[in-house]
Amino acid sequence: MALQNELKINHSFGEIIGKTEKMQHLFTQIRTVAAADITVLIQGETGTGKELVAKSIHDNSQRKAGPFLAINCAAIPAELFESELFGNERGAFTGANERRTGYFEQANTGTLFLDEIGNMPLTLQAKLLRALQQRELQRIGGTSTISIDIRILAATNQDLENAIREGYFREDLYYRLAAFPITVPPLRERREDIAILADHFVKKFAAAAEKPIRDISNDALQMLMQQDFPGNVRELENAIESAVLSETTDQLQPQSLLLHQTQEGSQSTTSAPMDTTTILPLDEVERRAIVHALKVTGGNMSDAAQQLGISRATLYRKMKKYNLLL
């Protein structure tokens, strides 16, 4: 009952939940920037909820009646990037059998959210900058200029200032995107939010699975509170979803949680599978390996794919399968 009362207080903004000072500051930033039409760069680790922040900004802005289009820059092949963003005329290149409107035109009068902006090819960054500055574009193969009226929100889990120093991100584009920077705090820096988040997810997944689970036991909650959750809120959500499916009582118990306590302290669900005596399903082993690789590489999908011995495209498909995309 206490947790239910917590959620009734001002501890949420749209689908974002948090009662800590850092989250209340985040809510204030969202309200402030939603009232303007400024470009926003949302920074944060994988799984912190950057797309939820972007959607909240859009939903509370003057553009809320327009479209909200979320694009994952890491999922677009480099050779298709320009066509996907700006569109193309029929016959512009081999296979262009018809005119295609790009994401910029599709998001007209609304908001275009460019997730994982650090993965945008350097060759295309100049064209993105020009579109942002001039608010107009040309389709590939086209001769006419098309005016656009959109707001750009971008997100990254990378250090773009380091990317600028290393030469694979344009400094002028960075400053254009980061007109109003927002940082989403990792879950380990707001542990007090774990309880209300866990309660929210228990009720959400219990209802979806039509299971009579009313809340989470104190012991299970203590286990969660001791975790670092390198995969952040998404990792917590996945852990609760799996636990709800496994639970046979009306209260979520510790044994249903795929968490492992070590002698040195706590260890999250992303620990290497061989460190636990629990026999895990192969899908869970693979999911943990992917999350661990992303953590070690700082969210760099190319490095993570290389370390895992798979292609970047395969890694993206698996991240989508396990709901590891923001």
Tab-separated table of C-alpha atoms in Angstrom:
chain	number	residue	atom	x	y	z
A	1	MET	CA	0.000	0.000	0.000
A	2	ALA	CA	2.858	2.385	0.816
A	3	LEU	CA	4.374	1.895	-2.634
A	4	GLN	CA	0.997	2.512	-4.257
A	5	ASN	CA	0.716	5.769	-2.345
A	6	GLU	CA	4.248	6.682	-3.476
A	7	LEU	CA	3.217	6.383	-7.117
A	8	LYS	CA	0.231	8.676	-6.576
A	9	ILE	CA	2.577	11.473	-5.509
A	10	ASN	CA	4.475	13.484	-8.145
A	11	HIS	CA	6.986	10.724	-8.839
A	12	SER	CA	6.284	10.242	-12.537
A	13	PHE	CA	6.397	12.229	-15.762
A	14	GLY	CA	4.615	10.412	-18.545
A	15	GLU	CA	6.079	6.911	-18.421
A	16	ILE	CA	9.193	8.040	-16.524
A	17	ILE	CA	9.191	7.178	-12.811
A	18	GLY	CA	11.454	8.587	-10.092
A	19	LYS	CA	11.279	10.345	-6.749
A	20	THR	CA	14.965	11.170	-6.213
A	21	GLU	CA	16.350	14.676	-6.480
A	22	LYS	CA	18.077	13.830	-9.763
A	23	MET	CA	14.826	12.627	-11.303
A	24	GLN	CA	12.877	15.623	-10.037
A	25	HIS	CA	15.538	17.805	-11.695
A	26	LEU	CA	15.079	15.797	-14.906
A	27	PHE	CA	11.315	16.398	-14.774
A	28	THR	CA	11.944	20.126	-14.370
A	29	GLN	CA	14.253	20.112	-17.394
A	30	ILE	CA	11.625	18.308	-19.487
A	31	ARG	CA	8.962	20.866	-18.546
A	32	THR	CA	11.329	23.738	-19.302
A	33	VAL	CA	12.492	22.533	-22.687
A	34	ALA	CA	9.045	21.288	-23.774
A	35	ALA	CA	7.784	24.874	-23.646
A	36	ALA	CA	10.390	25.957	-26.205
A	37	ASP	CA	11.242	24.644	-29.662
A	38	ILE	CA	14.949	24.235	-29.058
A	39	THR	CA	17.062	21.274	-30.201
A	40	VAL	CA	17.848	18.887	-27.335
A	41	LEU	CA	20.656	16.361	-26.878
A	42	ILE	CA	19.679	13.609	-24.421
A	43	GLN	CA	22.685	11.805	-22.943
A	44	GLY	CA	22.771	8.709	-20.780
A	45	GLU	CA	23.770	5.077	-20.508
A	46	THR	CA	21.983	2.295	-22.338
A	47	GLY	CA	18.653	1.480	-20.715
A	48	THR	CA	18.153	4.746	-18.820
A	49	GLY	CA	15.074	5.763	-20.824
A	50	LYS	CA	16.312	8.381	-23.271
A	51	GLU	CA	13.501	7.737	-25.755
A	52	LEU	CA	10.924	8.129	-22.960
A	53	VAL	CA	12.446	11.530	-22.205
A	54	ALA	CA	12.200	12.493	-25.875
A	55	LYS	CA	8.576	11.335	-26.074
A	56	SER	CA	7.710	13.285	-22.902
A	57	ILE	CA	9.238	16.441	-24.378
A	58	HIS	CA	7.171	15.991	-27.539
A	59	ASP	CA	3.946	15.163	-25.677
A	60	ASN	CA	4.226	18.339	-23.597
A	61	SER	CA	5.222	20.635	-26.444
A	62	GLN	CA	3.290	22.742	-28.919
A	63	ARG	CA	4.033	20.036	-31.496
A	64	LYS	CA	2.202	17.274	-29.600
A	65	ALA	CA	-0.536	17.093	-32.254
A	66	GLY	CA	2.113	16.368	-34.884
A	67	PRO	CA	3.976	13.096	-35.464
A	68	PHE	CA	6.702	11.765	-33.180
A	69	LEU	CA	9.114	9.715	-35.254
A	70	ALA	CA	11.911	7.804	-33.486
A	71	ILE	CA	14.851	6.651	-35.619
A	72	ASN	CA	17.716	4.446	-34.444
A	73	CYS	CA	20.762	5.686	-36.327
A	74	ALA	CA	22.699	2.521	-35.451
A	75	ALA	CA	20.139	0.385	-37.291
A	76	ILE	CA	20.399	2.112	-40.678
A	77	PRO	CA	23.032	0.822	-43.137
A	78	ALA	CA	25.438	3.609	-44.084
A	79	GLU	CA	24.610	3.359	-47.793
A	80	LEU	CA	20.884	3.918	-47.100
A	81	PHE	CA	21.230	6.693	-44.541
A	82	GLU	CA	20.745	9.671	-46.863
A	83	SER	CA	17.744	8.141	-48.602
A	84	GLU	CA	16.143	7.165	-45.277
A	85	LEU	CA	16.503	10.672	-43.838
A	86	PHE	CA	15.888	12.874	-46.869
A	87	GLY	CA	14.031	10.628	-49.317
A	88	ASN	CA	14.653	10.090	-53.014
A	89	GLU	CA	13.084	10.632	-56.407
A	90	ARG	CA	12.217	7.780	-58.722
A	91	GLY	CA	15.273	6.632	-60.669
A	92	ALA	CA	17.702	8.442	-58.351
A	93	PHE	CA	19.728	5.245	-57.977
A	94	THR	CA	19.512	1.545	-58.798
A	95	GLY	CA	16.426	0.131	-57.130
A	96	ALA	CA	14.719	3.493	-56.649
A	97	ASN	CA	11.576	2.475	-58.493
A	98	GLU	CA	9.383	5.143	-56.941
A	99	ARG	CA	9.553	8.448	-55.095
A	100	ARG	CA	10.112	8.018	-51.369
A	101	THR	CA	9.664	10.605	-48.644
A	102	GLY	CA	12.320	10.491	-45.941
A	103	TYR	CA	12.002	10.712	-42.177
A	104	PHE	CA	12.390	14.502	-42.214
A	105	GLU	CA	9.307	14.914	-44.387
A	106	GLN	CA	7.380	12.238	-42.494
A	107	ALA	CA	7.961	14.108	-39.225
A	108	ASN	CA	6.891	17.476	-40.644
A	109	THR	CA	5.091	19.683	-38.050
A	110	GLY	CA	6.168	17.227	-35.354
A	111	THR	CA	9.323	15.843	-33.742
A	112	LEU	CA	12.110	13.723	-35.217
A	113	PHE	CA	14.046	11.785	-32.569
A	114	LEU	CA	17.488	10.641	-33.731
A	115	ASP	CA	18.624	7.971	-31.307
A	116	GLU	CA	22.271	6.850	-31.204
A	117	ILE	CA	23.241	9.975	-33.143
A	118	GLY	CA	26.912	9.128	-32.566
A	119	ASN	CA	26.544	6.315	-35.111
A	120	MET	CA	25.613	8.651	-37.957
A	121	PRO	CA	28.208	8.432	-40.776
A	122	LEU	CA	30.557	11.413	-40.850
A	123	THR	CA	29.791	11.982	-44.542
A	124	LEU	CA	26.122	12.572	-43.754
A	125	GLN	CA	26.612	14.801	-40.729
A	126	ALA	CA	27.223	17.882	-42.898
A	127	LYS	CA	23.905	17.332	-44.691
A	128	LEU	CA	22.104	16.934	-41.371
A	129	LEU	CA	23.677	20.159	-40.126
A	130	ARG	CA	22.611	22.000	-43.274
A	131	ALA	CA	19.030	20.726	-42.938
A	132	LEU	CA	18.950	21.870	-39.301
A	133	GLN	CA	20.297	25.312	-40.130
A	134	GLN	CA	18.267	26.008	-43.260
A	135	ARG	CA	15.126	24.011	-42.381
A	136	GLU	CA	14.988	22.663	-45.912
A	137	LEU	CA	16.199	19.676	-47.905
A	138	GLN	CA	16.394	18.057	-51.308
A	139	ARG	CA	15.519	14.450	-51.986
A	140	ILE	CA	18.242	12.373	-53.638
A	141	GLY	CA	17.891	12.926	-57.374
A	142	GLY	CA	15.615	15.903	-56.842
A	143	THR	CA	16.056	19.509	-57.961
A	144	SER	CA	13.426	21.281	-55.877
A	145	THR	CA	13.953	22.471	-52.309
A	146	ILE	CA	11.476	21.248	-49.694
A	147	SER	CA	10.826	23.312	-46.577
A	148	ILE	CA	10.488	21.393	-43.309
A	149	ASP	CA	8.998	22.389	-39.985
A	150	ILE	CA	10.235	19.900	-37.414
A	151	ARG	CA	11.901	19.760	-34.033
A	152	ILE	CA	15.012	17.633	-33.675
A	153	LEU	CA	15.744	15.668	-30.502
A	154	ALA	CA	18.872	13.524	-30.451
A	155	ALA	CA	20.240	10.973	-27.998
A	156	THR	CA	23.509	9.179	-27.391
A	157	ASN	CA	25.208	6.888	-24.899
A	158	GLN	CA	28.596	7.865	-26.308
A	159	ASP	CA	31.005	10.611	-25.335
A	160	LEU	CA	30.520	12.897	-28.340
A	161	GLU	CA	33.188	15.338	-27.193
A	162	ASN	CA	35.673	12.468	-27.348
A	163	ALA	CA	34.247	11.514	-30.750
A	164	ILE	CA	34.976	15.073	-31.913
A	165	ARG	CA	38.581	14.791	-30.714
A	166	GLU	CA	38.952	11.469	-32.535
A	167	GLY	CA	37.521	12.932	-35.722
A	168	TYR	CA	34.332	10.954	-36.250
A	169	PHE	CA	31.785	13.522	-35.109
A	170	ARG	CA	31.507	17.115	-36.316
A	171	GLU	CA	32.007	19.787	-33.675
A	172	ASP	CA	29.589	22.220	-35.361
A	173	LEU	CA	26.865	19.545	-35.466
A	174	TYR	CA	27.448	18.720	-31.810
A	175	TYR	CA	26.904	22.321	-30.713
A	176	ARG	CA	23.832	22.594	-32.920
A	177	LEU	CA	22.324	19.444	-31.371
A	178	ALA	CA	23.389	20.255	-27.806
A	179	ALA	CA	21.613	23.601	-27.639
A	180	PHE	CA	19.929	22.202	-24.522
A	181	PRO	CA	21.700	19.103	-23.123
A	182	ILE	CA	19.894	16.724	-20.763
A	183	THR	CA	21.561	13.862	-18.903
A	184	VAL	CA	19.462	10.919	-17.714
A	185	PRO	CA	20.987	9.478	-14.516
A	186	PRO	CA	21.837	5.751	-14.312
A	187	LEU	CA	19.806	3.624	-11.917
A	188	ARG	CA	22.777	3.039	-9.591
A	189	GLU	CA	22.772	6.794	-8.859
A	190	ARG	CA	19.114	6.744	-7.836
A	191	ARG	CA	18.679	3.500	-5.937
A	192	GLU	CA	15.781	4.961	-3.951
A	193	ASP	CA	13.735	4.692	-7.160
A	194	ILE	CA	14.177	0.915	-7.434
A	195	ALA	CA	11.265	0.207	-5.066
A	196	ILE	CA	8.662	2.258	-6.908
A	197	LEU	CA	9.958	1.102	-10.291
A	198	ALA	CA	9.807	-2.544	-9.209
A	199	ASP	CA	6.271	-2.110	-7.901
A	200	HIS	CA	5.220	-0.457	-11.153
A	201	PHE	CA	6.700	-3.260	-13.271
A	202	VAL	CA	5.237	-6.017	-11.067
A	203	LYS	CA	1.736	-4.615	-11.524
A	204	LYS	CA	2.283	-4.005	-15.241
A	205	PHE	CA	3.478	-7.528	-16.047
A	206	ALA	CA	1.165	-9.290	-13.606
A	207	ALA	CA	-1.791	-7.646	-15.318
A	208	ALA	CA	-0.453	-8.533	-18.761
A	209	ALA	CA	0.084	-12.174	-17.746
A	210	GLU	CA	-3.217	-12.262	-15.813
A	211	LYS	CA	-1.431	-13.439	-12.673
A	212	PRO	CA	-2.639	-12.570	-9.131
A	213	ILE	CA	0.685	-11.077	-7.986
A	214	ARG	CA	-0.127	-8.125	-5.729
A	215	ASP	CA	3.340	-6.835	-4.825
A	216	ILE	CA	6.988	-7.721	-4.182
A	217	SER	CA	8.283	-9.300	-0.974
A	218	ASN	CA	10.700	-7.421	1.261
A	219	ASP	CA	13.405	-10.028	0.666
A	220	ALA	CA	13.053	-9.748	-3.100
A	221	LEU	CA	13.107	-5.977	-2.865
A	222	GLN	CA	16.288	-6.101	-0.788
A	223	MET	CA	17.912	-8.253	-3.483
A	224	LEU	CA	17.006	-5.681	-6.106
A	225	MET	CA	18.244	-2.784	-3.985
A	226	GLN	CA	21.697	-4.407	-3.791
A	227	GLN	CA	22.140	-4.633	-7.565
A	228	ASP	CA	24.105	-2.158	-9.691
A	229	PHE	CA	21.966	-2.718	-12.816
A	230	PRO	CA	24.465	-1.727	-15.537
A	231	GLY	CA	21.567	-2.167	-17.972
A	232	ASN	CA	19.654	0.405	-15.894
A	233	VAL	CA	15.854	0.612	-15.866
A	234	ARG	CA	15.518	-1.671	-18.879
A	235	GLU	CA	17.485	-4.385	-17.076
A	236	LEU	CA	15.308	-4.025	-13.975
A	237	GLU	CA	12.191	-4.196	-16.137
A	238	ASN	CA	13.417	-7.361	-17.870
A	239	ALA	CA	14.262	-8.965	-14.518
A	240	ILE	CA	10.790	-8.219	-13.144
A	241	GLU	CA	9.075	-9.463	-16.298
A	242	SER	CA	10.928	-12.798	-16.100
A	243	ALA	CA	10.237	-13.075	-12.373
A	244	VAL	CA	6.513	-12.464	-12.823
A	245	LEU	CA	6.320	-15.298	-15.355
A	246	SER	CA	8.122	-17.635	-12.938
A	247	GLU	CA	6.263	-16.659	-9.746
A	248	THR	CA	3.624	-19.088	-8.445
A	249	THR	CA	2.443	-17.133	-5.372
A	250	ASP	CA	0.641	-13.813	-4.983
A	251	GLN	CA	3.860	-12.041	-3.991
A	252	LEU	CA	7.106	-11.826	-5.951
A	253	GLN	CA	9.725	-13.916	-4.148
A	254	PRO	CA	13.567	-13.817	-4.313
A	255	GLN	CA	13.828	-17.235	-5.963
A	256	SER	CA	11.905	-15.961	-8.977
A	257	LEU	CA	14.473	-13.261	-9.664
A	258	LEU	CA	17.343	-14.123	-11.996
A	259	LEU	CA	19.856	-12.379	-9.747
A	260	HIS	CA	22.999	-13.775	-8.157
A	261	GLN	CA	24.635	-12.704	-4.908
A	262	THR	CA	28.400	-13.112	-4.646
A	263	GLN	CA	30.545	-13.320	-1.539
A	264	GLU	CA	32.054	-9.944	-2.355
A	265	GLY	CA	28.669	-8.276	-2.566
A	266	SER	CA	26.011	-7.963	-5.178
A	267	GLN	CA	26.188	-8.776	-8.807
A	268	SER	CA	23.650	-7.865	-11.422
A	269	THR	CA	21.733	-10.028	-13.859
A	270	THR	CA	24.288	-9.121	-16.498
A	271	SER	CA	27.058	-11.137	-14.832
A	272	ALA	CA	28.725	-13.777	-16.912
A	273	PRO	CA	26.551	-16.911	-16.924
A	274	MET	CA	29.414	-19.149	-15.738
A	275	ASP	CA	29.572	-17.231	-12.411
A	276	THR	CA	26.268	-18.653	-11.198
A	277	THR	CA	25.247	-22.131	-10.122
A	278	THR	CA	21.800	-21.591	-11.613
A	279	ILE	CA	21.162	-23.296	-14.940
A	280	LEU	CA	19.823	-20.597	-17.224
A	281	PRO	CA	17.899	-20.870	-20.511
A	282	LEU	CA	20.154	-20.307	-23.517
A	283	ASP	CA	18.260	-17.154	-24.471
A	284	GLU	CA	18.974	-15.681	-21.025
A	285	VAL	CA	22.660	-16.599	-21.308
A	286	GLU	CA	22.817	-14.839	-24.675
A	287	ARG	CA	20.956	-11.788	-23.383
A	288	ARG	CA	23.321	-11.417	-20.443
A	289	ALA	CA	26.368	-11.800	-22.682
A	290	ILE	CA	25.086	-9.013	-24.936
A	291	VAL	CA	24.308	-6.683	-22.034
A	292	HIS	CA	27.742	-7.392	-20.529
A	293	ALA	CA	29.472	-6.679	-23.854
A	294	LEU	CA	27.606	-3.388	-24.239
A	295	LYS	CA	28.556	-2.427	-20.691
A	296	VAL	CA	32.249	-3.225	-21.204
A	297	THR	CA	32.389	-1.317	-24.509
A	298	GLY	CA	30.463	1.658	-23.172
A	299	GLY	CA	27.541	0.979	-25.492
A	300	ASN	CA	29.671	0.905	-28.656
A	301	MET	CA	27.780	-1.561	-30.851
A	302	SER	CA	30.644	-2.067	-33.305
A	303	ASP	CA	33.110	-2.972	-30.545
A	304	ALA	CA	30.539	-5.118	-28.738
A	305	ALA	CA	29.745	-7.050	-31.926
A	306	GLN	CA	33.441	-7.627	-32.583
A	307	GLN	CA	34.039	-8.877	-29.036
A	308	LEU	CA	31.029	-11.206	-29.305
A	309	GLY	CA	32.222	-12.559	-32.645
A	310	ILE	CA	29.102	-11.505	-34.574
A	311	SER	CA	28.264	-8.814	-37.110
A	312	ARG	CA	26.847	-5.455	-36.103
A	313	ALA	CA	23.592	-6.286	-37.932
A	314	THR	CA	23.279	-9.563	-36.011
A	315	LEU	CA	23.908	-7.763	-32.735
A	316	TYR	CA	21.181	-5.231	-33.541
A	317	ARG	CA	18.699	-8.026	-34.330
A	318	LYS	CA	19.483	-9.760	-31.051
A	319	MET	CA	19.214	-6.497	-29.090
A	320	LYS	CA	15.790	-5.987	-30.653
A	321	LYS	CA	14.813	-9.571	-29.785
A	322	TYR	CA	15.721	-9.090	-26.128
A	323	ASN	CA	14.247	-5.563	-25.940
A	324	LEU	CA	17.671	-4.014	-25.343
A	325	LEU	CA	17.118	-1.043	-27.654
A	326	LEU	CA	16.200	2.306	-26.248
